[in-house]
Structures are given as structure tokens and as C-alpha cells.
mmCIF file of C-alpha atoms and ligand atoms in Angstrom:
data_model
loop_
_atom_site.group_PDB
_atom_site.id
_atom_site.type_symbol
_atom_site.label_atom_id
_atom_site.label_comp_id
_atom_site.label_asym_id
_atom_site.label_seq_id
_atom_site.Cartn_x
_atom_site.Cartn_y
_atom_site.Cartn_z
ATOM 1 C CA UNK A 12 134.817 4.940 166.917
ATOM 2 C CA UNK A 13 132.989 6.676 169.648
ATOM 3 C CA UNK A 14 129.364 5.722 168.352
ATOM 4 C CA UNK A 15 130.374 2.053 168.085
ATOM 5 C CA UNK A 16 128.884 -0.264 170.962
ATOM 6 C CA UNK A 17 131.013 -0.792 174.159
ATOM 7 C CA UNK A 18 131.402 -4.686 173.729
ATOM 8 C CA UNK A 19 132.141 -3.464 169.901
ATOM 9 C CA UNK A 20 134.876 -0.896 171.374
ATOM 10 C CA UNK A 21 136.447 -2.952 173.806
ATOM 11 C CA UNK A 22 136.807 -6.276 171.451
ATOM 12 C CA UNK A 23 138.686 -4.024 168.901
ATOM 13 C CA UNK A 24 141.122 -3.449 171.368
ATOM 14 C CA UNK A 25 141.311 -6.934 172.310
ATOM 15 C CA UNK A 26 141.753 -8.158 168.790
ATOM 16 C CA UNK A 27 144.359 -5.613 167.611
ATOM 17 C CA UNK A 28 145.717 -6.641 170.666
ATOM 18 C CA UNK A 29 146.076 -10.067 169.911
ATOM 19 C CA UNK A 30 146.417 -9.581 165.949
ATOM 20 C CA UNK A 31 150.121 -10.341 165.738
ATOM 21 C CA UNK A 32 149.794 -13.781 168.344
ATOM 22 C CA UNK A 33 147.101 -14.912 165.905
ATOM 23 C CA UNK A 34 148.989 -14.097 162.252
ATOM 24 C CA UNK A 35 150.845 -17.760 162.199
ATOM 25 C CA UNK A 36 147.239 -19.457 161.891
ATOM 26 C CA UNK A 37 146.342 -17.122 159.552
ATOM 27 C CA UNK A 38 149.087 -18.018 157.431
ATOM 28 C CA UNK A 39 148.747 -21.650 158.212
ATOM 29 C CA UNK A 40 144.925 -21.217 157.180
ATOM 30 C CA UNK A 41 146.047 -19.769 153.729
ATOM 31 C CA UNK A 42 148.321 -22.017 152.904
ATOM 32 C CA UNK A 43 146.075 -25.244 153.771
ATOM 33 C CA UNK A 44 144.327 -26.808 150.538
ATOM 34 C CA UNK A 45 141.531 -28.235 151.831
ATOM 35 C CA UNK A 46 139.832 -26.520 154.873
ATOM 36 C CA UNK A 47 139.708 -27.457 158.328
ATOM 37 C CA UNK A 48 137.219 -26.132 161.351
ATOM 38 C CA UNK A 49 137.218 -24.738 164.681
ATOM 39 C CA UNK A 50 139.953 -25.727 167.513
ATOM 40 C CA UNK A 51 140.444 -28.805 166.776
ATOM 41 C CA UNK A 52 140.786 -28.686 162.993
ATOM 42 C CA UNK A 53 137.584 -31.042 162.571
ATOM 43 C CA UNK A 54 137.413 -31.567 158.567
ATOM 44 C CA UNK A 55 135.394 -30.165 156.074
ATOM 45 C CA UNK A 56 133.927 -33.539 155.767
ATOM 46 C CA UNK A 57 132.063 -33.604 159.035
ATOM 47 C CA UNK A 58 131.408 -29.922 159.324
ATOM 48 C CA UNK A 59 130.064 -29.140 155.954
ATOM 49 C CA UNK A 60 130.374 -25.368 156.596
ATOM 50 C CA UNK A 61 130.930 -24.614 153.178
ATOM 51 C CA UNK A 62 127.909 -25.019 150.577
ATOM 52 C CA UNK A 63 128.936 -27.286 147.194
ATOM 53 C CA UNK A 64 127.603 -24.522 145.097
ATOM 54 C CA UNK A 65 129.736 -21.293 145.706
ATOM 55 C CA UNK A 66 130.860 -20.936 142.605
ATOM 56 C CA UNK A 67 129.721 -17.354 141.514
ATOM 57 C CA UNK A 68 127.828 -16.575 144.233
ATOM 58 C CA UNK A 69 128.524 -13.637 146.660
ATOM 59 C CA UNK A 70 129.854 -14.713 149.836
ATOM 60 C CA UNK A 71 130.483 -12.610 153.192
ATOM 61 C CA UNK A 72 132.681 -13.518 156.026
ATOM 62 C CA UNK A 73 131.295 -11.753 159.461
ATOM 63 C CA UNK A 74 134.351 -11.466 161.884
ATOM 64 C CA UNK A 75 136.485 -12.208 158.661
ATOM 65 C CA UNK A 76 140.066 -11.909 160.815
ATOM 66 C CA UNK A 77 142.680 -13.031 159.208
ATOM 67 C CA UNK A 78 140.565 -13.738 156.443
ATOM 68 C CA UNK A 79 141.417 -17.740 155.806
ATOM 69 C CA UNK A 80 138.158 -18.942 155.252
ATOM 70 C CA UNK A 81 137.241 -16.095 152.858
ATOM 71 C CA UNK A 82 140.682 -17.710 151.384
ATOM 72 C CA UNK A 83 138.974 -20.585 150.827
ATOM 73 C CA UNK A 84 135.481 -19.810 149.394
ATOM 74 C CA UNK A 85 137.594 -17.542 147.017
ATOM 75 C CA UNK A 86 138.991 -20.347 145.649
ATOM 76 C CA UNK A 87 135.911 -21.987 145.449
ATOM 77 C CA UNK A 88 134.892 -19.316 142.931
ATOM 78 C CA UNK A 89 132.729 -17.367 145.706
ATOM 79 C CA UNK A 90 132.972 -13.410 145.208
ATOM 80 C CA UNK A 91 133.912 -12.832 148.421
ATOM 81 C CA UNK A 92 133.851 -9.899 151.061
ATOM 82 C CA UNK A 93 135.209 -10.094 154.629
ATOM 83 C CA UNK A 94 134.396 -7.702 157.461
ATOM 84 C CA UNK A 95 136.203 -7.377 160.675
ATOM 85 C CA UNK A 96 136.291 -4.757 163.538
ATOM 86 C CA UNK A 97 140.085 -5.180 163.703
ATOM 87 C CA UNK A 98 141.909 -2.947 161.532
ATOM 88 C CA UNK A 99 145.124 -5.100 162.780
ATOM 89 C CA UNK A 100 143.747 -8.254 161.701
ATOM 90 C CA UNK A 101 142.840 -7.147 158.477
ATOM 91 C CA UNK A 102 146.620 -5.983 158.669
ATOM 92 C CA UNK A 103 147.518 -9.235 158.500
ATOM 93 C CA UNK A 104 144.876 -10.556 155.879
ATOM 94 C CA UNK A 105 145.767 -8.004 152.784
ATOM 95 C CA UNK A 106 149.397 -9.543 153.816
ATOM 96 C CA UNK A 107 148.357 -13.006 153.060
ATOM 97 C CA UNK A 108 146.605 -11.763 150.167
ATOM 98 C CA UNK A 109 149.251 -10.385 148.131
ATOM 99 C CA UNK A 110 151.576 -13.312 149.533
ATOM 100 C CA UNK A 111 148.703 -15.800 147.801
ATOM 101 C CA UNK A 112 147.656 -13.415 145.332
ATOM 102 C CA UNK A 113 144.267 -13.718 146.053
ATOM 103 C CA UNK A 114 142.335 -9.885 146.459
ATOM 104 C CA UNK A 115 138.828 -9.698 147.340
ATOM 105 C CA UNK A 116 137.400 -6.926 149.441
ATOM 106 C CA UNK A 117 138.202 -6.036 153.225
ATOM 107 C CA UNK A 118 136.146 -4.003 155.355
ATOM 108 C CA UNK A 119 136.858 -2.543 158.494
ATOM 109 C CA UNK A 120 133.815 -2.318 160.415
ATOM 110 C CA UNK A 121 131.324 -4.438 162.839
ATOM 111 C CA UNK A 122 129.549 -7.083 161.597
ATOM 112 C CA UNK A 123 126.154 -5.633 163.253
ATOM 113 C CA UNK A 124 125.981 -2.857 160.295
ATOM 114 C CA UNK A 125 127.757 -3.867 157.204
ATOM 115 C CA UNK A 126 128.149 -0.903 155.021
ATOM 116 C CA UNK A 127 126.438 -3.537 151.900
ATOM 117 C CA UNK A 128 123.176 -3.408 150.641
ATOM 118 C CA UNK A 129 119.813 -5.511 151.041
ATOM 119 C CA UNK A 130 119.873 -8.451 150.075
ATOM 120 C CA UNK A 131 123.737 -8.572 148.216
ATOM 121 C CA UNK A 132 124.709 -11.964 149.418
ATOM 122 C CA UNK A 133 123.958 -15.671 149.004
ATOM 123 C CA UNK A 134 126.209 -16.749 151.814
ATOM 124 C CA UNK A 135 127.020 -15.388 154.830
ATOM 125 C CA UNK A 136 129.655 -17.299 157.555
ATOM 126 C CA UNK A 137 131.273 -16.800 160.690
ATOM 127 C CA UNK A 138 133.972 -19.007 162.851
ATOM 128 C CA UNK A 139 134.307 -17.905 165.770
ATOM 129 C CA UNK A 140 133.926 -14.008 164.266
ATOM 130 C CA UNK A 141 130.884 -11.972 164.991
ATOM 131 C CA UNK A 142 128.774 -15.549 165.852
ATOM 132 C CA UNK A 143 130.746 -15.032 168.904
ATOM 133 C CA UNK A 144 132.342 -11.073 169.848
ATOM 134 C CA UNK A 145 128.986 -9.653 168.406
ATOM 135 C CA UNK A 146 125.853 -9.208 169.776
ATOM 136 C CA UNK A 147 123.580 -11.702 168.526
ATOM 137 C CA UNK A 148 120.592 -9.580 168.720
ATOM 138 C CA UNK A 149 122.303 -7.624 166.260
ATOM 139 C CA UNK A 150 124.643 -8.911 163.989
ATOM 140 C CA UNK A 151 121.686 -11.614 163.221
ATOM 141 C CA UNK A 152 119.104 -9.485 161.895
ATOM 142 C CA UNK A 153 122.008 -7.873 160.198
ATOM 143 C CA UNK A 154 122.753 -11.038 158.232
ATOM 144 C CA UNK A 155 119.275 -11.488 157.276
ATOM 145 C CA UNK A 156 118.990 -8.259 155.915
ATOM 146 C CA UNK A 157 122.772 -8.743 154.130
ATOM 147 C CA UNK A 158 121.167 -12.292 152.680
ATOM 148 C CA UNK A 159 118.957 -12.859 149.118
ATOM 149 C CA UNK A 160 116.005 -15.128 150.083
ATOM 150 C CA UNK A 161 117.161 -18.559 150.043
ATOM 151 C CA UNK A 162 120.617 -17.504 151.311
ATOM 152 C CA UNK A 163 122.614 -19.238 153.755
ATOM 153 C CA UNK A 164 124.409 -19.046 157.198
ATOM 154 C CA UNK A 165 126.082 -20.737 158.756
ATOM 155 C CA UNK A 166 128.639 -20.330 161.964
ATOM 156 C CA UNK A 167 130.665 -22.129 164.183
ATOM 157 C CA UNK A 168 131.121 -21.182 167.851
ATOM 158 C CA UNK A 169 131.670 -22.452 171.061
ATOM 159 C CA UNK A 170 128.961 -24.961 172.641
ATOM 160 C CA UNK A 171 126.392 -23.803 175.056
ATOM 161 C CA UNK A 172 127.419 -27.077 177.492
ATOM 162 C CA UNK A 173 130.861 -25.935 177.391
ATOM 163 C CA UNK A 174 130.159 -22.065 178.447
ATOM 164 C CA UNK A 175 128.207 -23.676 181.029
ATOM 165 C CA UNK A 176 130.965 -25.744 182.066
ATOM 166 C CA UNK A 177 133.949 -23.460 182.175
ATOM 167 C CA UNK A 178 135.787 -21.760 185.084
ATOM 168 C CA UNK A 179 136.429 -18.394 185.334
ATOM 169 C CA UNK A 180 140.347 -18.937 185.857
ATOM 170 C CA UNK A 181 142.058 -17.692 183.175
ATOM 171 C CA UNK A 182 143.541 -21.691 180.972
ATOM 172 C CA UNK A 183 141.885 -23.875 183.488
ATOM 173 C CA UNK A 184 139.833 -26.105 180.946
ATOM 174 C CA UNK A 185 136.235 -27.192 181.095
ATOM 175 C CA UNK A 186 134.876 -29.262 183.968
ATOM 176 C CA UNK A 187 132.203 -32.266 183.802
ATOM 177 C CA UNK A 188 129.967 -29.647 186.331
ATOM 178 C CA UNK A 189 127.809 -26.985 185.216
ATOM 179 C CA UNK A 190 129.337 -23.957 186.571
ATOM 180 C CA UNK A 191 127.073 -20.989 185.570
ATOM 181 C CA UNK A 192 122.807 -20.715 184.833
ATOM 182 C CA UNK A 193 121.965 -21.467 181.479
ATOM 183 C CA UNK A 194 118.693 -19.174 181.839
ATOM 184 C CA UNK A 195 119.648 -15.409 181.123
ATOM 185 C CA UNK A 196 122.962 -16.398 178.795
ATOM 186 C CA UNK A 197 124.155 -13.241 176.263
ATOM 187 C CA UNK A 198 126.821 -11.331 177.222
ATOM 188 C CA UNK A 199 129.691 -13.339 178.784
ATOM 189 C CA UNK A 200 132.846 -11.251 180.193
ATOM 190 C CA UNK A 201 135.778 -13.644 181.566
ATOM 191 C CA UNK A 202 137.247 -11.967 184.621
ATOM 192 C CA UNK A 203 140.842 -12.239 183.587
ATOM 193 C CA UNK A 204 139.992 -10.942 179.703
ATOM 194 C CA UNK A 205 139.152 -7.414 178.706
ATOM 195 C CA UNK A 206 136.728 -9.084 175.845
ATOM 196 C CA UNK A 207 133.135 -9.285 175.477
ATOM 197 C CA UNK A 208 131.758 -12.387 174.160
ATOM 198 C CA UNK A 209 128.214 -13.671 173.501
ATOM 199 C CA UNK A 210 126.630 -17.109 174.264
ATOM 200 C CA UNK A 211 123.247 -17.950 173.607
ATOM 201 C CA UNK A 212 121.117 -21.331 175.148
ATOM 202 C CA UNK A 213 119.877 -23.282 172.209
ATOM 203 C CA UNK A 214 116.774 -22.253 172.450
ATOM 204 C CA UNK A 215 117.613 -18.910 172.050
ATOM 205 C CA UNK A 216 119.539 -19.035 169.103
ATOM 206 C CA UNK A 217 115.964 -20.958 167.510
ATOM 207 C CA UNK A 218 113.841 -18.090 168.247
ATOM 208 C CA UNK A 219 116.447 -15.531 167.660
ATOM 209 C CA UNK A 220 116.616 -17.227 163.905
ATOM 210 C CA UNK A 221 113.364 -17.715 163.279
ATOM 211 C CA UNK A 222 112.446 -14.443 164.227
ATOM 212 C CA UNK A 223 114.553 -13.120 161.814
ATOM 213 C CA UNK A 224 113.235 -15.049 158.949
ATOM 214 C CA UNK A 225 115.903 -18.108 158.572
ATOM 215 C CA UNK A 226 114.814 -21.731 158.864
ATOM 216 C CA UNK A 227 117.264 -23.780 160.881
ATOM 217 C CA UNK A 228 118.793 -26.330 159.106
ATOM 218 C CA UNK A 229 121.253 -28.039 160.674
ATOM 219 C CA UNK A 230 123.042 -27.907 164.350
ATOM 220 C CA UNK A 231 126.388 -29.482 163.974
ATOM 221 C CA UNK A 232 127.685 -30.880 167.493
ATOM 222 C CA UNK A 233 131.494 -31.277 166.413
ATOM 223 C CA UNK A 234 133.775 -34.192 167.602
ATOM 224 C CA UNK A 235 137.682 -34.305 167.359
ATOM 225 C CA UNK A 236 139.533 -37.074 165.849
ATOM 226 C CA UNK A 237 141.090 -39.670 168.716
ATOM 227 C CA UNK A 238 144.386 -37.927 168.174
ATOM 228 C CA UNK A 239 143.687 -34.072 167.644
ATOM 229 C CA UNK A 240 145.344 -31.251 169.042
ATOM 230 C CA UNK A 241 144.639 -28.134 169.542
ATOM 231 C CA UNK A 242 146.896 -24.904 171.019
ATOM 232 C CA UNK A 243 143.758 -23.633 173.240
ATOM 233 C CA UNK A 244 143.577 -24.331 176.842
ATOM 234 C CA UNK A 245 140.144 -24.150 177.548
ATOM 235 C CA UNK A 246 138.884 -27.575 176.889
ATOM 236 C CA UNK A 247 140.726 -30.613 176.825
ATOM 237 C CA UNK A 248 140.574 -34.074 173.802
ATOM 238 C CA UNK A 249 138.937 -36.135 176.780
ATOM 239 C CA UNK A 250 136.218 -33.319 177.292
ATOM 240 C CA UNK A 251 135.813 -32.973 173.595
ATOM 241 C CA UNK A 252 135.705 -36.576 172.711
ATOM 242 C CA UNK A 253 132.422 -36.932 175.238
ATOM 243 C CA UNK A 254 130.894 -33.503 175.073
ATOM 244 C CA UNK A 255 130.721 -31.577 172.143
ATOM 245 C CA UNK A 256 132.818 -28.144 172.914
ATOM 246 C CA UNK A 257 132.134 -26.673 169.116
ATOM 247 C CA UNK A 258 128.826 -26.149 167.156
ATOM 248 C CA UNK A 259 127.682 -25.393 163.913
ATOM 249 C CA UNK A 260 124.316 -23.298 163.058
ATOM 250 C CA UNK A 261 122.992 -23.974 160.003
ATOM 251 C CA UNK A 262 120.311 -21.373 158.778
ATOM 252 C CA UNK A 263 118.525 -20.666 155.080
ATOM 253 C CA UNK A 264 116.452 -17.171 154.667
ATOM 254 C CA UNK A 265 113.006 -18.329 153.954
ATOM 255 C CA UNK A 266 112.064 -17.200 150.197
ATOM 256 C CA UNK A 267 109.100 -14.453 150.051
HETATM 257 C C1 SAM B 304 138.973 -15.712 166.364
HETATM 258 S S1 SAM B 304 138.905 -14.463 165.132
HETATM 259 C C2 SAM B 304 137.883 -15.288 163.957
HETATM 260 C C3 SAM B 304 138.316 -15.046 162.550
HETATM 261 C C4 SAM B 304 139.031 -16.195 161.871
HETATM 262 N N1 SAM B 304 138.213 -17.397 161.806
HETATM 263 C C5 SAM B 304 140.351 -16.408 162.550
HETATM 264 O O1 SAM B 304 140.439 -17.295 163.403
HETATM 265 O O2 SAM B 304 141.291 -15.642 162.257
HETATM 266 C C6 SAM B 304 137.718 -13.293 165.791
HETATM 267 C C7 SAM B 304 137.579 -12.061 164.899
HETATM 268 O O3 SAM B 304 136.295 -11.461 165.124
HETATM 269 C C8 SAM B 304 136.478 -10.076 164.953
HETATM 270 N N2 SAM B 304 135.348 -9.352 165.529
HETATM 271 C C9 SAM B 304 135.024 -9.185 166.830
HETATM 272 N N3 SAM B 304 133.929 -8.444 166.959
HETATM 273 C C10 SAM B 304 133.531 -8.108 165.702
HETATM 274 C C11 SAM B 304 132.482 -7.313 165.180
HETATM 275 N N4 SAM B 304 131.574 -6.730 165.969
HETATM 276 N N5 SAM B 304 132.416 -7.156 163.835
HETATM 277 C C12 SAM B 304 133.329 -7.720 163.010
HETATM 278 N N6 SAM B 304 134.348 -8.473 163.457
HETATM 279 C C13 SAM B 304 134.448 -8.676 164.780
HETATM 280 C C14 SAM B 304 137.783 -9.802 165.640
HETATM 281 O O4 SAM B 304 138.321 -8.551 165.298
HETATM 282 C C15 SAM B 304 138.620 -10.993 165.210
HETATM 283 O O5 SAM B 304 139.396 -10.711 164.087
#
């Protein structure tokens, strides 16, 4: 515990913290048949987060939490592992297992060393995990070293616009004025929340990538249905419907 980062520290407390406020959509998450994205629940039909051909293929969730989405590439035939830095979350996650009976492996750890091998996976994924309470500049390079070449990422975080446009009051939701610099964006600490959070411009998150050895295949900009809902303060439908407040990175590890 003591050699683990300070943002890495101080977001376990957060989250085992928050673990039992976030268990109901954890169970909701289990118990949904077809999958659903972000804050809005945008479907798996516009986000295309999970690739057609999981079946048999070794799959990692990075910032696994209640471990949902590792739920669902399970049952997609994925051999799936999930890591997360909260040992309360992961409380809550071998629940839902044995409630679904569906085991796979849990790890308690951060997502910026992964106690796995070179090259073990074919797919890793994060929503709103370690894509966004781990340092990019670390749990990126870990993924590309966790990846075979030709594996796939893919994560879903907040939007750079809306980090830009967001007060620092504690549930007052996203402005249409840019509140904060773009240039110099990383580690983002919210004056009313003990977390650490990371936000990267888009260019950033290019080089960052590429760096690293993944080509960038997609950037998802999601939209919410006319009539979504969502239980999270920070942005409202009317913000969402003209900005995009979510986004998708889509990245493949070059081959050789
Ligand atoms: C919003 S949840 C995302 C997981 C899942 N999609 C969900 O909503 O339950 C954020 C999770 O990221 C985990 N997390 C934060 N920092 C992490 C790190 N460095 N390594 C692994 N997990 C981390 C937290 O413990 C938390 O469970």
C-alpha cells in the first residue's frame, strides 16, 4: 500500500468509499442482456466497444469495478480477467458472480502494473476505470505491454470539451463556456472530491498512443437518445444532445 502512487492511494479510498453507493448499477449491469455504455446508457450499437470476435480470446478489464462489463465479454465467450484498486468494489463483483454464476478472475491491484505477463491479452477495456483514475502515462504503456500484437483497446471516458467546460462546484453541470486551459491537462483534482482523475487534450491521447505502439482506430464522440436519463449531475440531456460529454478511444497494437 505504501509504495503505490498518491493519486493510486487516495482513489482507493475514494472508491471503497463509494463501493456500496455504486453496488445497485453493478447489479443492474449484471443482470442487463445486452450491454449499454457510459452515463447515459448509449447502446452497444453506436458505441461498438465490444469486438464481434471475443469468443476465446483473453480479455482484461482495467478499473474492472463492479465487474459488469467483464460480465458481459464473459458471456461472449472472452476468458476474462478484471483488475481494480478497490478491494470493496471487487467486494461487490465476486457477489454478483456467484449470484450469476459466472467466475472469472479478480485482481486487486492498479491497472498501471498488472501482475500478468507480456503480451497475455487480445483485448484490453476500460469505462470509466483506469482510462480515467489512472495515470495515463502509465496505465497506457501498461496495456501495451499486457496486449499480443494486433490486440485491442478500447475505453470510454469523459470528453475533453466537457472537462473544459465544467465548474468546480460540487453537481453544478457543464456550462456552454470553457472554464479551464486545455494546454497542460493530466491530473484533474475537483475541489469538493478527495479523488484524482486524469484528462488528456486529444492530441495528447494521439501521441501518448502512438508512442506506445497502438494505431488509433476510432474516436467515438457519444450522443444520448432524445429521452435518456442519467443519475449524474454533471452534465445535463441538452448539453449532451449538442456536445458530446462521453468518448470512446479506439486503439490496435501494431503487429511486429
Ligand atoms: C466508475 S468505476 C468503473 C468501473 C465500472 N465500469 C463501474 O462503473 O462499476 C471506477 C473504478 O476504477 C477503479 N480504479 C481507480 N483507479 C484504479 C487503478 N489505478 N487501477 C485499477 N482500478 C482503478 C476504482 O476502484 C473503481 O472501481
Amino acid at each position: 500500500m505504501t509504495d503505490l502512487p498518491e493519486h493510486v492511494r487516495r482513489n482507493r479510498a475514494l472508491w471503497d468509499d463509494w463501493a456500496v453507493k455504486y453496488a445497485e448499477a453493478g447489479e443492474r449491469g449484471w443482470a442487463q442482456a445486452a450491454p449499454d455504455w457510459g452515463i447515459w446508457g448509449v447502446s452497444e450499437e453506436q458505441a461498438r466497444m465490444i469486438p464481434a470476435d471475443l469468443a476465446g480470446k483473453d480479455a482484461i478489464e482495467l478499473g474492472c469495478g463492479t465487474a459488469y462489463v467483464s460480465s458481459w465479454l464473459a458471456r461472449r465467450g472472452a476468458r476474462v480477467v478484471g483488475i481494480d484498486n478497490s478491494e470493496k468494489q471487487l467486494a461487490t463483483a465476486r457477489r454478483l458472480q456467484q449470484l450469476h454464476g459466472l467466475d472469472f478472475p479478480l485482481l486487486h491491484g492498479n491497472a498501471e502494473a498488472v501482475p500478468r505477463p507480456d503480451e497475455s491479452f487480445d483485448f484490453a477495456i476500460s469505462e470509466y476505470g483506469a482510462c480515467l483514475w489512472a495515470d495515463p502515462y502509465r496505465w497506457v504503456p501498461e496495456a501495451a505491454r499486457l496486449l499480443r500484437p494486433g490486440g485491442r483497446l478500447h475505453f470510454l471516458t469523459n470528453s475533453m470539451l466537457m472537462i473544459l467546460c465544467t465548474p468546480e462546484e460540487d453537481g453544478v453541470a457543464a456550462t456552454d463556456r470553457m472554464l479551464r486551459p486545455a494546454f497542460g491537462l493530466h491530473r484533474v483534482e475537483w475541489p469538493t472530491d478527495p479523488g484524482v482523475e486524469f484528462h488528456l487534450t486529444h492530441g495528447a491521447w494521439i501521441r501518448l498512443l502512438r508512442a506506445n505502439g497502438f494505431e488509433i482506430e476510432d474516436l467515438v464522440e457519444l450522443r444520448p437518445e432524445e429521452n435518456a436519463k442519467t443519475r449524474y449531475p454533471f452534465v445535463t440531456l441538452e448539453w449532451a444532445r449538442q456536445w458530446p460529454c462521453e468518448e470512446i478511444w479506439k486503439a490496435r497494437k501494431k503487429q511486429g
